[in-house]
């Protein structure tokens, strides 16, 4: 949950005042990978972001953009390209309801402009009213990367200073280290009881050579993700790169496993799969139109409908029969028919079902007592006929919290694109020329941009004729992700001038380099101004663990 050679062919154009209604990075390519493989501790690059929608179920952020009040420019420009279940967060934002944002950093090197994306996302959510959390993933850095506690302390200080300098409000937010947060560690212990090694094998590729500490750091990250909900369940968003999606998926699963109740929609006493439920819902809706106002729709009628269509439904028969054959290769339909046939003359009625997952007896009794309207109780579930699914979810969470449970919302997430390295390929802390550290001397930042690879053509003549390839240009990314700030018109003008052949790379890089120098100079001045705030933070800046660990790492 945490995150080459200068060209001689850059055409020498003058740098005009540059410039998204939405100036986006829709090229969808970051060189260096052909397949999608999400590894939280590896060096993932994404060759085609669209595959993340198809293979991992990440949703396109554009689908919820209109629901977000005052969206951040990273959202407007498509830099934040995907999400999981961001709708509840946007709804809480619109309604001024409680919500939270959390992300963290594994302090393995200097913070760089790629990390700034997450800093900005946390700060923006805090400004929109979120309870904001930032954490130093020191246990993960020690267990997964073998850093000594002294190394971790040094880098952690730099991450915190940059976060504060960019605008995080520590009085309104929470900052902590994994190693110093006992509540997180206790929650990790509880979550570990719901996780299995086989999952770690499948999700992360862990094997017999993986240290126990590394495995423990995973459940600690799950506890980090759910930590904002300890005092009060609330929608919570985790801003990360797509390589961290395995952590988000596991956290969502564990949040569900910790819940006392599971809520489903049903139509009769037997439980249905999602595919079966859709078929039964279709049958019920059709039968409502077919039945007399005073007629009772029964399960056998649903079976008749699914086997042979509306003409086979006999509401007048005392003992309706169902043909045996289910046409076509449709196992969901066949199983739905079997369940309906077995239920026979049981009424077919929509209802909300509360299934006991981990509920103690007192919690189940309290739930039954608090359901208003018609209800029917069974050994391990209760059906309610007068509640919507939303009302049922709210009631179940209230009862769970009142009887000692957590009531977690499944955590949401948003995903930003990886920044391309200035030398091409992935931006990497281990390749100094590929990235700009937030600690770089402003003149070094200027020089790195001037030496960056571009999406320009081989000659100025070709550039003017064909236009540049802004979607494949690391320098344009600097404009879109950072240098343009909130000025969409500026970013769009840079893009349009590039692809239209008006802007040549030499002048474009000069302008970007000067802006980068100004940004670094300003950022480092602000870091110096906020340094005194570190002493007031409610966290240890130096880990007491290093003497225990003997500086040996993992």
XYZ file of C-alpha atoms in Angstrom:
554
model
C 0.000 0.000 0.000
C 2.922 2.049 -0.100
C 4.764 3.105 -3.709
C 19.040 8.244 -19.909
C 20.617 9.754 -22.388
C 19.920 13.298 -23.432
C 18.634 13.557 -26.985
C 20.413 15.728 -29.583
C 17.369 15.796 -31.837
C 15.160 17.975 -29.658
C 13.880 20.665 -31.982
C 14.650 24.204 -30.909
C 11.375 26.081 -30.791
C 10.527 29.002 -28.608
C 8.621 28.128 -25.462
C 5.220 29.722 -25.601
C 3.024 30.260 -22.559
C 1.927 26.667 -22.379
C -0.529 24.750 -21.776
C -7.435 20.071 -20.284
C -10.690 20.881 -20.642
C -9.205 17.584 -19.812
C -5.673 17.244 -21.039
C -5.322 13.557 -20.460
C -2.724 10.857 -20.688
C -4.983 8.552 -22.662
C -2.212 6.912 -24.634
C -2.478 4.160 -22.031
C 1.100 3.023 -22.363
C 4.049 3.125 -20.070
C 6.957 1.417 -21.751
C 8.564 -1.571 -20.160
C 5.864 -4.217 -19.751
C 3.778 -6.393 -22.027
C 1.744 -8.229 -19.399
C -0.201 -7.055 -16.384
C 1.354 -8.319 -13.157
C 0.613 -6.450 -9.954
C 3.377 -6.878 -7.380
C 3.315 -4.548 -4.352
C 7.048 -5.092 -3.727
C 8.229 -5.443 -7.308
C 8.762 -3.018 -10.147
C 5.372 -3.204 -11.820
C 4.769 -1.241 -14.973
C 1.518 -1.246 -16.899
C 1.632 -1.566 -20.659
C -2.129 -1.127 -21.103
C -4.227 0.269 -18.272
C -7.391 -1.016 -19.923
C -6.354 -4.558 -18.999
C -6.758 -3.639 -15.347
C -10.471 -3.114 -15.961
C -10.800 -6.473 -17.702
C -8.502 -8.649 -15.597
C -8.824 -7.238 -12.084
C -12.225 -5.573 -12.023
C -10.901 -2.064 -11.433
C -13.570 0.417 -12.553
C -12.979 3.457 -14.751
C -12.830 6.651 -12.719
C -14.647 8.578 -15.443
C -17.813 6.705 -14.432
C -17.882 8.461 -11.024
C -16.168 11.749 -11.920
C -19.461 13.645 -12.228
C -20.370 12.587 -8.669
C -17.237 14.142 -7.149
C -17.533 17.720 -5.853
C -14.666 19.948 -7.004
C -12.611 17.081 -8.444
C -8.842 17.305 -8.170
C -6.974 18.034 -11.379
C -5.471 14.525 -11.294
C -9.050 13.230 -11.548
C -10.029 15.670 -14.297
C -6.987 14.816 -16.429
C -7.328 11.050 -16.181
C -4.136 10.634 -14.150
C -6.408 9.036 -11.568
C -7.822 6.508 -13.985
C -9.519 3.828 -11.905
C -11.254 3.052 -8.636
C -12.895 0.409 -6.521
C -16.201 1.441 -4.978
C -15.454 5.179 -4.775
C -19.181 5.988 -4.947
C -19.793 5.861 -1.151
C -16.849 8.222 -0.590
C -18.163 10.710 -3.166
C -21.649 10.466 -1.652
C -20.316 11.166 1.854
C -18.402 14.128 0.443
C -21.526 15.545 -1.204
C -23.664 15.036 1.912
C -21.064 16.275 4.382
C -21.066 12.861 6.084
C -17.995 11.321 7.764
C -15.434 9.709 5.484
C -11.712 9.067 5.595
C -8.606 8.856 3.433
C -5.458 6.868 4.220
C -2.254 5.995 2.463
C 1.289 5.212 3.466
C 4.862 5.087 2.303
C 7.569 2.505 2.657
C 10.575 4.731 3.434
C 13.194 3.011 1.298
C 14.655 6.162 -0.298
C 14.033 9.839 -0.841
C 10.474 10.960 -1.603
C 10.176 11.897 -5.279
C 7.624 13.512 -7.546
C 5.856 10.170 -8.023
C 5.152 10.078 -4.290
C 3.778 13.614 -4.547
C 0.747 12.212 -6.369
C -0.312 10.362 -3.212
C 0.578 13.315 -0.964
C -1.674 15.520 -3.094
C -4.535 13.013 -3.083
C -4.508 12.730 0.710
C -4.332 16.496 1.170
C -7.151 17.131 -1.320
C -9.441 14.642 0.449
C -8.570 16.271 3.776
C -9.545 19.645 2.316
C -12.888 18.140 1.234
C -13.614 17.132 4.841
C -12.041 13.687 5.174
C -10.442 12.354 8.317
C -6.945 12.081 6.845
C -4.325 9.494 7.780
C -0.730 9.199 6.622
C 1.497 6.390 7.797
C 5.105 5.329 7.610
C 5.188 1.638 6.700
C 8.329 0.951 8.703
C 7.452 -2.646 9.592
C 6.989 -3.398 5.914
C 10.263 -1.674 4.988
C 12.126 -3.687 7.611
C 10.467 -7.021 6.793
C 10.134 -6.818 3.003
C 13.191 -4.718 2.102
C 15.549 -5.396 4.996
C 16.186 -1.749 5.858
C 17.709 -1.015 9.235
C 15.705 1.059 11.671
C 18.248 3.845 11.385
C 17.776 3.988 7.609
C 14.014 3.943 8.046
C 14.143 6.805 10.561
C 16.152 8.990 8.196
C 13.835 8.495 5.221
C 10.630 8.663 7.300
C 11.521 12.177 8.416
C 11.862 13.292 4.795
C 8.472 11.857 3.777
C 6.756 13.582 6.683
C 8.402 16.921 5.938
C 7.297 16.850 2.289
C 3.747 15.859 3.240
C 3.526 18.743 5.710
C 5.140 21.186 3.288
C 2.546 20.344 0.641
C -0.305 21.200 2.997
C -1.270 18.238 5.208
C -2.832 19.560 8.417
C -1.514 17.435 11.314
C -3.935 19.023 13.777
C -6.898 17.811 11.731
C -5.281 14.566 10.565
C -3.380 11.579 11.931
C 0.217 10.573 11.242
C 1.778 7.408 12.622
C 4.361 4.689 12.206
C 3.243 1.078 12.011
C 5.747 0.080 14.688
C 4.426 2.669 17.145
C 0.699 2.113 16.749
C -0.516 -0.575 19.137
C -4.114 -0.305 17.940
C -2.988 -1.182 14.395
C -0.949 -4.111 15.672
C -3.874 -5.430 17.735
C -6.213 -5.110 14.758
C -3.661 -6.899 12.584
C -3.736 -9.816 15.039
C -7.528 -10.040 14.753
C -7.451 -9.806 10.953
C -4.795 -12.504 10.837
C -7.315 -14.953 12.268
C -9.376 -14.488 9.087
C -6.457 -14.791 6.620
C -4.887 -18.001 5.342
C -1.429 -18.790 4.028
C -2.962 -20.245 0.874
C -4.293 -16.768 0.086
C -0.839 -15.265 0.527
C 0.528 -17.885 -1.848
C -2.073 -17.059 -4.475
C -2.064 -13.280 -4.112
C 1.590 -12.551 -3.402
C 3.447 -15.681 -4.457
C 4.695 -16.339 -0.914
C 6.387 -19.684 -0.366
C 8.528 -21.548 2.143
C 11.294 -18.962 1.772
C 9.070 -16.028 2.791
C 9.810 -14.776 6.286
C 7.087 -14.746 8.908
C 7.774 -11.030 9.407
C 7.016 -10.362 5.749
C 3.723 -12.205 6.066
C 2.965 -10.304 9.270
C 3.625 -7.020 7.479
C 0.792 -7.869 5.082
C -1.836 -8.207 7.813
C -0.404 -5.045 9.355
C -1.155 -3.250 6.085
C -4.674 -4.675 6.133
C -5.016 -3.182 9.631
C -3.671 0.154 8.343
C -6.346 0.220 5.650
C -9.148 -0.423 8.159
C -7.678 1.658 10.993
C -9.660 4.852 10.181
C -12.853 2.906 10.954
C -11.898 1.726 14.450
C -13.750 4.513 16.246
C -16.572 4.826 13.729
C -17.325 2.844 10.557
C -17.166 5.189 7.581
C -16.410 5.108 3.851
C -12.622 5.189 3.481
C -10.554 5.668 0.335
C -6.994 4.427 -0.190
C -5.119 6.373 -2.922
C -2.422 4.131 -4.438
C -0.743 3.049 -7.628
C -2.268 0.025 -9.350
C 0.555 -2.225 -8.117
C -0.996 -1.961 -4.639
C -4.375 -3.331 -5.754
C -3.660 -6.822 -4.306
C -3.562 -5.225 -0.840
C -6.867 -3.430 -1.463
C -8.607 -6.591 -2.657
C -7.442 -8.585 0.357
C -8.446 -5.778 2.727
C -11.937 -5.693 1.230
C -12.243 -9.453 1.693
C -11.048 -9.307 5.300
C -13.382 -6.402 6.088
C -16.302 -8.550 4.929
C -15.125 -11.581 6.920
C -14.997 -9.500 10.096
C -18.648 -8.467 9.750
C -21.317 -10.089 11.941
C -23.917 -10.238 9.163
C -24.056 -10.628 5.413
C -26.978 -8.972 3.643
C -28.489 -10.406 0.476
C -31.702 -10.048 -1.494
C -33.764 -13.192 -1.787
C -37.175 -14.461 -2.831
C -37.787 -17.632 -0.818
C -36.201 -19.630 1.997
C -33.235 -21.047 0.073
C -30.105 -18.983 -0.579
C -29.277 -18.160 -4.198
C -26.109 -17.384 -6.091
C -25.878 -14.025 -7.844
C -26.653 -15.665 -11.206
C -29.605 -17.589 -9.783
C -30.899 -14.477 -8.032
C -30.957 -12.519 -11.282
C -32.992 -15.268 -12.973
C -35.460 -15.542 -10.087
C -35.841 -11.745 -10.012
C -36.634 -11.790 -13.730
C -39.217 -14.551 -13.204
C -40.822 -12.777 -10.254
C -41.149 -9.488 -12.134
C -42.837 -11.280 -15.060
C -45.136 -13.264 -12.778
C -46.319 -10.123 -10.987
C -47.605 -8.878 -14.336
C -49.250 -12.225 -15.107
C -50.919 -12.948 -11.760
C -54.283 -11.669 -10.593
C -54.152 -8.932 -7.961
C -55.242 -11.390 -5.263
C -53.207 -14.319 -6.584
C -50.251 -15.741 -4.683
C -47.064 -16.263 -6.658
C -45.355 -19.465 -5.566
C -41.927 -20.944 -6.161
C -43.281 -23.627 -8.452
C -44.661 -20.866 -10.708
C -41.177 -19.409 -10.926
C -39.822 -22.814 -11.899
C -42.487 -23.158 -14.585
C -41.606 -19.758 -15.990
C -37.857 -20.443 -16.114
C -38.331 -23.832 -17.786
C -41.034 -23.139 -20.328
C -41.861 -19.440 -20.331
C -45.008 -17.538 -19.307
C -47.396 -19.770 -21.245
C -46.541 -22.715 -18.941
C -47.452 -20.912 -15.714
C -50.648 -22.259 -14.164
C -51.863 -20.167 -11.245
C -55.120 -22.174 -10.900
C -53.691 -25.669 -10.490
C -53.793 -27.134 -6.975
C -50.574 -29.074 -7.636
C -48.656 -27.310 -10.412
C -46.049 -29.412 -12.169
C -42.757 -28.433 -13.784
C -41.266 -29.950 -16.902
C -37.954 -31.671 -16.270
C -35.967 -30.232 -19.152
C -34.188 -26.897 -18.963
C -33.267 -25.857 -22.452
C -29.749 -24.785 -23.373
C -26.449 -25.032 -21.607
C -27.351 -22.913 -18.601
C -26.281 -24.400 -15.244
C -27.443 -21.339 -13.285
C -30.941 -21.664 -14.732
C -30.991 -25.405 -14.022
C -29.942 -24.935 -10.393
C -32.417 -22.068 -9.897
C -35.218 -24.275 -11.251
C -34.199 -27.125 -8.918
C -34.326 -24.840 -5.887
C -37.679 -23.364 -6.913
C -39.125 -26.813 -7.621
C -37.959 -28.093 -4.225
C -39.553 -25.095 -2.507
C -42.829 -25.995 -4.236
C -45.815 -24.020 -2.949
C -43.758 -21.660 -0.796
C -44.660 -18.054 -1.670
C -42.195 -16.332 -3.996
C -41.728 -12.872 -2.454
C -38.827 -10.422 -2.472
C -37.197 -9.898 0.894
C -33.910 -8.793 2.442
C -31.977 -11.563 4.183
C -29.659 -11.131 7.158
C -27.272 -14.087 7.314
C -25.268 -14.666 10.466
C -21.578 -14.723 9.592
C -19.744 -14.175 12.881
C -22.602 -12.870 14.999
C -22.694 -13.803 18.688
C -26.082 -14.930 19.959
C -26.772 -11.594 21.623
C -26.085 -9.719 18.379
C -28.424 -11.994 16.402
C -31.170 -11.569 19.006
C -30.690 -7.796 18.993
C -30.977 -7.738 15.210
C -34.200 -9.743 15.194
C -35.653 -7.442 17.852
C -34.804 -4.274 15.893
C -36.229 -5.313 12.504
C -39.471 -3.420 11.972
C -42.363 -4.785 9.968
C -42.909 -8.311 8.730
C -40.033 -10.711 9.364
C -39.420 -14.429 9.374
C -36.745 -16.027 11.543
C -34.723 -19.131 10.719
C -31.842 -20.854 12.560
C -29.028 -18.815 10.991
C -30.788 -16.043 9.143
C -33.768 -13.739 9.318
C -35.810 -12.398 6.401
C -37.270 -8.882 6.448
C -40.067 -7.975 4.020
C -40.380 -4.236 4.633
C -36.761 -3.039 4.450
C -34.715 -1.901 1.484
C -31.228 -3.311 1.026
C -29.779 0.068 2.071
C -31.874 0.174 5.246
C -30.856 -3.398 6.027
C -27.146 -2.607 5.609
C -27.441 0.385 7.937
C -29.362 -1.590 10.564
C -26.911 -4.508 10.484
C -23.952 -2.155 10.951
C -25.657 -0.341 13.851
C -26.454 -3.602 15.642
C -22.940 -4.903 15.051
C -21.261 -1.832 16.521
C -23.709 -1.742 19.458
C -22.882 -5.375 20.303
C -19.104 -5.087 20.128
C -18.308 -5.587 16.435
C -16.437 -3.378 13.984
C -19.079 -2.796 11.292
C -16.415 -2.108 8.661
C -17.289 -0.595 5.313
C -15.362 -2.285 2.513
C -12.471 0.128 1.843
C -12.553 2.021 -1.439
C -9.527 2.882 -3.578
C -8.424 5.170 -6.369
C -5.539 4.415 -8.727
C -3.182 6.812 -10.467
C -0.994 6.123 -13.443
C 2.679 5.445 -12.944
C 4.880 8.344 -13.945
C 7.220 7.481 -16.776
C 10.875 7.851 -15.876
C 12.684 10.840 -17.342
C 14.933 8.379 -19.160
C 11.992 6.285 -20.398
C 10.642 3.195 -18.636
C 9.559 3.330 -15.012
C 10.451 6.137 -12.656
C 12.641 4.422 -10.077
C 14.300 5.619 -6.882
C 17.245 3.361 -7.709
C 17.918 5.213 -10.998
C 18.634 8.841 -10.045
C 18.401 10.166 -13.603
C 14.932 8.654 -14.045
C 13.248 10.628 -11.285
C 13.310 13.950 -9.505
C 13.598 13.717 -5.755
C 11.747 16.271 -3.699
C 15.130 16.770 -2.021
C 17.051 17.403 -5.252
C 18.945 20.646 -5.567
C 16.753 22.857 -7.786
C 19.568 23.140 -10.300
C 19.843 19.343 -10.475
C 16.104 19.172 -11.085
C 16.496 21.683 -13.895
C 19.295 19.617 -15.457
C 17.381 16.326 -15.225
C 14.411 17.797 -17.077
C 16.681 19.316 -19.718
C 18.228 15.867 -20.258
C 14.925 13.983 -20.314
C 13.672 11.764 -23.103
C 10.717 13.241 -25.012
C 7.964 12.176 -27.360
C 9.365 14.423 -30.074
C 10.121 13.530 -33.678
C 13.607 13.106 -35.105
C 13.734 16.566 -36.646
C 12.061 19.915 -36.150
C 10.595 19.608 -39.642
C 8.935 16.276 -38.810
C 7.693 17.691 -35.516
C 6.020 20.597 -37.272
C 4.528 18.308 -39.909
C 3.443 15.321 -37.786
C 3.206 16.820 -34.308
C 4.772 15.395 -31.183
C 3.628 12.298 -29.293
C 2.605 13.929 -26.034
C 0.975 10.739 -24.724
C 4.391 9.055 -24.770
C 6.403 12.001 -23.466
C 7.812 12.058 -19.906
C 8.153 15.836 -20.126
C 4.474 16.310 -20.976
C 3.655 14.107 -17.971
C 5.505 16.605 -15.795
C 3.151 19.310 -17.061
C 0.010 17.173 -16.632
C 0.896 15.582 -13.281
C 2.694 18.436 -11.549
C 3.802 21.639 -13.246
C 0.403 22.850 -14.497
C -1.099 22.595 -11.034
C -4.821 23.322 -11.133
C -4.598 25.191 -14.447
C -6.279 22.864 -16.957
C -6.125 25.438 -19.752
C -2.351 25.631 -19.385
C -1.958 21.833 -19.517
C -4.273 21.581 -22.507
C -2.402 24.265 -24.389
C 0.901 22.421 -23.932
C -0.730 19.230 -25.191
C -2.450 20.807 -28.176
C 0.635 22.762 -29.233
C 2.726 19.596 -29.028
C 0.467 17.277 -31.036
C -0.312 20.123 -33.449
C 3.354 20.651 -34.260
C 3.530 24.217 -32.893
C 5.629 23.295 -29.838
C 9.116 21.854 -30.297
C 10.919 19.866 -27.655
C 13.847 22.135 -26.922
C 11.719 25.071 -25.853
C 9.198 22.837 -24.137
C 11.892 21.214 -22.004
C 13.432 24.575 -21.160
C 10.097 25.835 -19.894
C 9.453 22.633 -17.905
C 12.973 22.713 -16.462
C 12.557 26.284 -15.266
C 9.193 25.465 -13.694
C 10.673 22.386 -12.003
C 13.486 24.480 -10.562
C 10.933 26.945 -9.189
C 8.808 24.124 -7.733
C 11.763 22.493 -5.956
C 13.012 25.805 -4.619
C 9.561 26.632 -3.234
C 8.981 23.121 -1.848
C 12.280 23.005 -0.026
C 11.707 26.436 1.446
C 8.367 25.189 2.787
C 10.032 22.038 4.146
C 12.350 24.259 6.177
C 9.383 26.272 7.444
C 7.466 23.213 8.693
C 10.433 21.379 10.221
C 9.554 22.646 13.690
C 6.146 20.936 13.325
C 7.816 17.528 13.500
C 8.484 17.997 17.212
C 4.767 18.475 17.831
C 3.666 15.294 16.045
C 2.179 12.558 18.208
C 4.606 9.936 16.936
C 8.160 8.778 17.473
C 10.560 10.007 14.823
C 13.262 7.618 16.003
C 12.343 3.995 16.461
C 13.345 2.408 19.771
C 13.493 -0.900 17.923
C 16.878 -0.364 16.324
C 18.839 -1.276 19.445
C 16.737 -4.437 19.782
C 17.185 -5.347 16.130
C 20.912 -4.647 16.297
C 20.865 -2.821 12.938
C 20.629 -6.153 11.118
C 17.454 -5.592 9.148
C 15.343 -8.666 8.407
